[in-house]
XYZ file of N, CA, C and O in Angstrom:
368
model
N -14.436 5.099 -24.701
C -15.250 4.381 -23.749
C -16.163 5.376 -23.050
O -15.811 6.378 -22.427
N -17.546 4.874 -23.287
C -18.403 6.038 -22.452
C -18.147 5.407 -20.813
O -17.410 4.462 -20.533
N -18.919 6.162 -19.919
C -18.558 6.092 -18.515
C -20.434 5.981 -18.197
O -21.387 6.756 -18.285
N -20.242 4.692 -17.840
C -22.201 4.797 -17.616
C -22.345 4.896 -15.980
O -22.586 3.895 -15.304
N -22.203 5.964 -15.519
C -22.536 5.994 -13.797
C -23.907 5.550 -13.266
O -24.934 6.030 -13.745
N -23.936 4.604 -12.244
C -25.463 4.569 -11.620
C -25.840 5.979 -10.874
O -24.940 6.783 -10.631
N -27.315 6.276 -10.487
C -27.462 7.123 -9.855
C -27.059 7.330 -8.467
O -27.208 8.415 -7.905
N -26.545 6.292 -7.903
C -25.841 6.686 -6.672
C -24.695 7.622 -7.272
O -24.598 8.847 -7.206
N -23.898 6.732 -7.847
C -22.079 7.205 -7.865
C -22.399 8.402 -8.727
O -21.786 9.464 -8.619
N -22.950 8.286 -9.211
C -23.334 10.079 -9.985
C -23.625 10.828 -8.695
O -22.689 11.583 -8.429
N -24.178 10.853 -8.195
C -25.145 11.632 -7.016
C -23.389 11.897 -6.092
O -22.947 12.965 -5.667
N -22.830 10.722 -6.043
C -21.862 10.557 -5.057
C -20.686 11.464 -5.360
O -20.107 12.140 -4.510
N -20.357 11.411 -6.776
C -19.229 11.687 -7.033
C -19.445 13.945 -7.456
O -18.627 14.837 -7.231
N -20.826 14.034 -8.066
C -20.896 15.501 -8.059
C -21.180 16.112 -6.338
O -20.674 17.156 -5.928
N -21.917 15.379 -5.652
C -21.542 16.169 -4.260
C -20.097 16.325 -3.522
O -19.875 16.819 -2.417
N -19.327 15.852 -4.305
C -17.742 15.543 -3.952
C -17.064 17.252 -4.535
O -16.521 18.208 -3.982
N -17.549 16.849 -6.136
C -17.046 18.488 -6.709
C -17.964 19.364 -6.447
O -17.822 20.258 -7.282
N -18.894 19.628 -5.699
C -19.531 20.676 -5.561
C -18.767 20.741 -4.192
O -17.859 21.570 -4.130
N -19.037 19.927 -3.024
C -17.871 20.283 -2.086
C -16.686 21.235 -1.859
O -16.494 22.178 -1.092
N -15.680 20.391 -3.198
C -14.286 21.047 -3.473
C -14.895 22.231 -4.587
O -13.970 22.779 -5.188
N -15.931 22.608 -4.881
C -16.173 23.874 -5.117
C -16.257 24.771 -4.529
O -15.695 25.845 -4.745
N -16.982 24.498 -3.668
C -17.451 25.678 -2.100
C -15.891 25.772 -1.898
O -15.338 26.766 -2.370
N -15.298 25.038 -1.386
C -14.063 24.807 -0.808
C -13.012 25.830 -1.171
O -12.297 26.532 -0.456
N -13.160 25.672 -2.984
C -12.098 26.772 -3.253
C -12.688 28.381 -3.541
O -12.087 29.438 -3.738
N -14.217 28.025 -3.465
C -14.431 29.333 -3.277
C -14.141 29.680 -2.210
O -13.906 30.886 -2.292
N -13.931 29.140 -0.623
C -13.386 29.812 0.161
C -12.214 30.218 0.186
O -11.919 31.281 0.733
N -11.335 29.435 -0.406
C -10.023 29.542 -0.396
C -10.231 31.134 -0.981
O -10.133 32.155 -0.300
N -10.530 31.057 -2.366
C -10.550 32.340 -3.018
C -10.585 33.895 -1.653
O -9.828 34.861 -1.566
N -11.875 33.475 -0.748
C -11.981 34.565 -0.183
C -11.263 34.670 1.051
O -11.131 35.664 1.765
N -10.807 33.489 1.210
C -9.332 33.776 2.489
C -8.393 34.597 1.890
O -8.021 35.656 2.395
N -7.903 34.059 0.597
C -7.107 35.199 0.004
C -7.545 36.562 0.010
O -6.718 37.420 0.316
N -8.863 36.939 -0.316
C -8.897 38.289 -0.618
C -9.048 38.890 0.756
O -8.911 40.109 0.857
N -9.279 38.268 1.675
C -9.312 38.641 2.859
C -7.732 38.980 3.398
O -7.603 39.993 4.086
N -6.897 38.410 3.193
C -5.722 38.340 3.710
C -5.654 37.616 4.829
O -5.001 38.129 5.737
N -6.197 36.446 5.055
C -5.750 35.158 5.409
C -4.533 34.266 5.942
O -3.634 33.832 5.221
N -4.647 34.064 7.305
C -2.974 33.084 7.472
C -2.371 32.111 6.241
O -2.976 31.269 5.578
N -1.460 32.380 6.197
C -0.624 31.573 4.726
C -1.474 29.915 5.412
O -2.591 29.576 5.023
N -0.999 29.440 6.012
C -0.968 28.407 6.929
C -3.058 27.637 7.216
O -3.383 26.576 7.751
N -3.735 28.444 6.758
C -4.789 28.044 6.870
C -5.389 27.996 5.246
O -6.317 27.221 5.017
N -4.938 28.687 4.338
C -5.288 29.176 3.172
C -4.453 27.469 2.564
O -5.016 26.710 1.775
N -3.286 27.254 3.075
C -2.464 26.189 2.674
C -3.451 25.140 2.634
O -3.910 24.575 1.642
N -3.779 24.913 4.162
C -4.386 23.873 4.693
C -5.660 23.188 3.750
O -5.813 22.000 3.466
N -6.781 24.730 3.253
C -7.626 24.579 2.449
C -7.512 23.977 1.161
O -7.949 22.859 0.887
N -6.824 24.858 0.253
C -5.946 24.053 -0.730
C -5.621 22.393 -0.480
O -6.280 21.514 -1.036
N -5.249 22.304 -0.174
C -5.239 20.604 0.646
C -6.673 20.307 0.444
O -7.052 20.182 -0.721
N -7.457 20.188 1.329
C -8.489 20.561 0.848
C -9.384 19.752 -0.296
O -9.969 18.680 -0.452
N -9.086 21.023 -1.006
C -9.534 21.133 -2.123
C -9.153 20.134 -2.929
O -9.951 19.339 -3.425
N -7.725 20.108 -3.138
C -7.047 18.795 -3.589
C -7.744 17.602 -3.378
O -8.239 17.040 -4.355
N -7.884 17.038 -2.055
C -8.281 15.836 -1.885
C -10.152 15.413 -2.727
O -10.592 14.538 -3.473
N -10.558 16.309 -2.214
C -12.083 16.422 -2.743
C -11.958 15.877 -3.905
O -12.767 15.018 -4.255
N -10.857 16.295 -4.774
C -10.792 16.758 -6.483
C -10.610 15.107 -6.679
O -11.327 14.270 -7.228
N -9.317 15.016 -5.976
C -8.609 13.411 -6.179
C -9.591 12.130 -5.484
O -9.275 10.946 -5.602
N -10.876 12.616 -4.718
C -11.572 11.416 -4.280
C -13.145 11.356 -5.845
O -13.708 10.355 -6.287
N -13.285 12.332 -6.103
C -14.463 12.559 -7.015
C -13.578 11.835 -8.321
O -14.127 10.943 -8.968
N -12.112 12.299 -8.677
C -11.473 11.629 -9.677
C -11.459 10.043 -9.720
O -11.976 9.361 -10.604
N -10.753 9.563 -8.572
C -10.740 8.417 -8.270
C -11.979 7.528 -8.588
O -12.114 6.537 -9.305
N -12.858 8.254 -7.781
C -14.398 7.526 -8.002
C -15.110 7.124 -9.452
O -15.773 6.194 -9.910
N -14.613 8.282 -9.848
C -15.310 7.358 -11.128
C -14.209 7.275 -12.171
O -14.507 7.282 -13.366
N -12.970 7.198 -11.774
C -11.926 6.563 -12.465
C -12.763 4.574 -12.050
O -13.315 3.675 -12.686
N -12.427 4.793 -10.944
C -12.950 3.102 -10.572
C -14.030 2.776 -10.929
O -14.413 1.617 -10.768
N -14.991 3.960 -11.652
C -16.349 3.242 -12.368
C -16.403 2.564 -13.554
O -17.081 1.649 -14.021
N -15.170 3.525 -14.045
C -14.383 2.823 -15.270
C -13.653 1.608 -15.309
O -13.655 0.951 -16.350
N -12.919 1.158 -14.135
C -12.459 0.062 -14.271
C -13.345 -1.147 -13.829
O -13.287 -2.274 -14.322
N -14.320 -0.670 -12.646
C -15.181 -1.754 -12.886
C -16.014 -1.706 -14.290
O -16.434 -2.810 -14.636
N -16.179 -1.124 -14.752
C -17.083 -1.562 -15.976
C -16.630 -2.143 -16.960
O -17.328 -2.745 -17.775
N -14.941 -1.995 -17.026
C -14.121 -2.964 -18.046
C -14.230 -4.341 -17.383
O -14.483 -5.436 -17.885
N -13.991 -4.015 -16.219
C -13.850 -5.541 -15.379
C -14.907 -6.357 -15.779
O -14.524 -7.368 -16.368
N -16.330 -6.227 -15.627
C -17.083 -6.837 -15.976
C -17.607 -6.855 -17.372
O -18.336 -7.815 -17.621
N -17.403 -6.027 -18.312
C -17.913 -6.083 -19.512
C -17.233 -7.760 -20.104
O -16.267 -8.515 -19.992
N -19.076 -7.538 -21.029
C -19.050 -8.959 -21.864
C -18.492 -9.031 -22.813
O -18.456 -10.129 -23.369
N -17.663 -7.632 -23.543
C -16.895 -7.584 -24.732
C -15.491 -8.140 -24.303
O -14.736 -7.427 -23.642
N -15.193 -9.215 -24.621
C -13.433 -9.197 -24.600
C -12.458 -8.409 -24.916
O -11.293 -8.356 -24.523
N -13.331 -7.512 -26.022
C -12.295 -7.061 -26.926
C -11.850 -5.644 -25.885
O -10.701 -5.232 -25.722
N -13.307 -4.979 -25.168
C -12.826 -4.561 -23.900
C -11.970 -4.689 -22.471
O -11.046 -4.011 -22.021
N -12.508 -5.570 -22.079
C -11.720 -6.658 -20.963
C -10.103 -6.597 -21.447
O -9.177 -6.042 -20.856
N -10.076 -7.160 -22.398
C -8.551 -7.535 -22.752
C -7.967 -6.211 -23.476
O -6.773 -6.216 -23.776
N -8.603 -5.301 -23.711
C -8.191 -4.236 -24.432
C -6.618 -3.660 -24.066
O -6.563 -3.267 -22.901
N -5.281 -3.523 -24.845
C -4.350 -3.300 -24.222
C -4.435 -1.870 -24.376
O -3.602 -1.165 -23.807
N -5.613 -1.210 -25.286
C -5.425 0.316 -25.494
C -5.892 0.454 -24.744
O -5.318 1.220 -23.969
N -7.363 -0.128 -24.227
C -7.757 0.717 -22.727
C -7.557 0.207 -21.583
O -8.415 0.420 -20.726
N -6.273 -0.677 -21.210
C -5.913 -0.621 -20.378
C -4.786 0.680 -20.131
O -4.740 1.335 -19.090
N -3.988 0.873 -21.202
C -2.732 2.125 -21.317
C -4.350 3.246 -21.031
O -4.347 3.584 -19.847
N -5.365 3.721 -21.644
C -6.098 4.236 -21.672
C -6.307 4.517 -20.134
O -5.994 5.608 -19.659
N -6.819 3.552 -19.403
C -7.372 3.598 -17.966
C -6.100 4.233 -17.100
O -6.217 5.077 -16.212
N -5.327 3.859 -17.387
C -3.608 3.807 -16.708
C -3.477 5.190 -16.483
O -3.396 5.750 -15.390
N -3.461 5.735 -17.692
C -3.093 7.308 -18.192
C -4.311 8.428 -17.168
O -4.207 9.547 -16.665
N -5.302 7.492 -17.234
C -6.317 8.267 -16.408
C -5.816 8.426 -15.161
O -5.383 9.510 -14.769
N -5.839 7.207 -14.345
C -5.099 6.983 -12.962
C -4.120 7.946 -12.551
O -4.170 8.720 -11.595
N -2.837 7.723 -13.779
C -1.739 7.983 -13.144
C -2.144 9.677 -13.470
O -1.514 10.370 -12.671
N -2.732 10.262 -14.109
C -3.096 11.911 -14.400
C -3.419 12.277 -13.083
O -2.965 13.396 -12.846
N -4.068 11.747 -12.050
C -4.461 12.217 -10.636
C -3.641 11.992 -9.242
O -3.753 12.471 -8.114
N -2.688 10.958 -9.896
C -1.601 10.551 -8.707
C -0.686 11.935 -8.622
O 0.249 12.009 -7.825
């Protein structure tokens, strides 16, 4: 299944990983700095979430686009529903 993003949620979802890019490049340099465990943690966190909201996002671009597609054979697809699933549950 291709993933056809509009130009918002494209726009939306790479300012998300460029975000959690900066992000862990800081992390990176808290470490080399020698950094409170406790703030370096915090970042990481962070970073995480960024990762899991940009994932999410266009995980759900995917499911709306099954949702509405005119193919049944999509819609009802039991492979890409296990398909979509596997995506989901990879980020939980």
């Amino acid at each position: 299944m291709e993933l056809d993003m509009s130009a918002d949620e494209l726009k939306s979802a790479l300012n998300r990983l460029r975000r959690a890019q900066g992000q862990l490049a800081g992390v990176i340099r808290m470490i080399e700095e020698g950094r409170d465990c406790e703030d370096v943690v915090t970042q990481l966190a962070a970073v995480s979430r960024a990762l899991d909201r940009a994932g999410f996002s266009i995980i759900a671009t995917g499911l709306q686009q099954c949702m509405t597609s005119d193919d049944p054979e999509v819609r009802d697809s039991a492979q890409m529903r296990a398909r979509l699933e596997k995506l989901f549950l990879s980020l939980a």
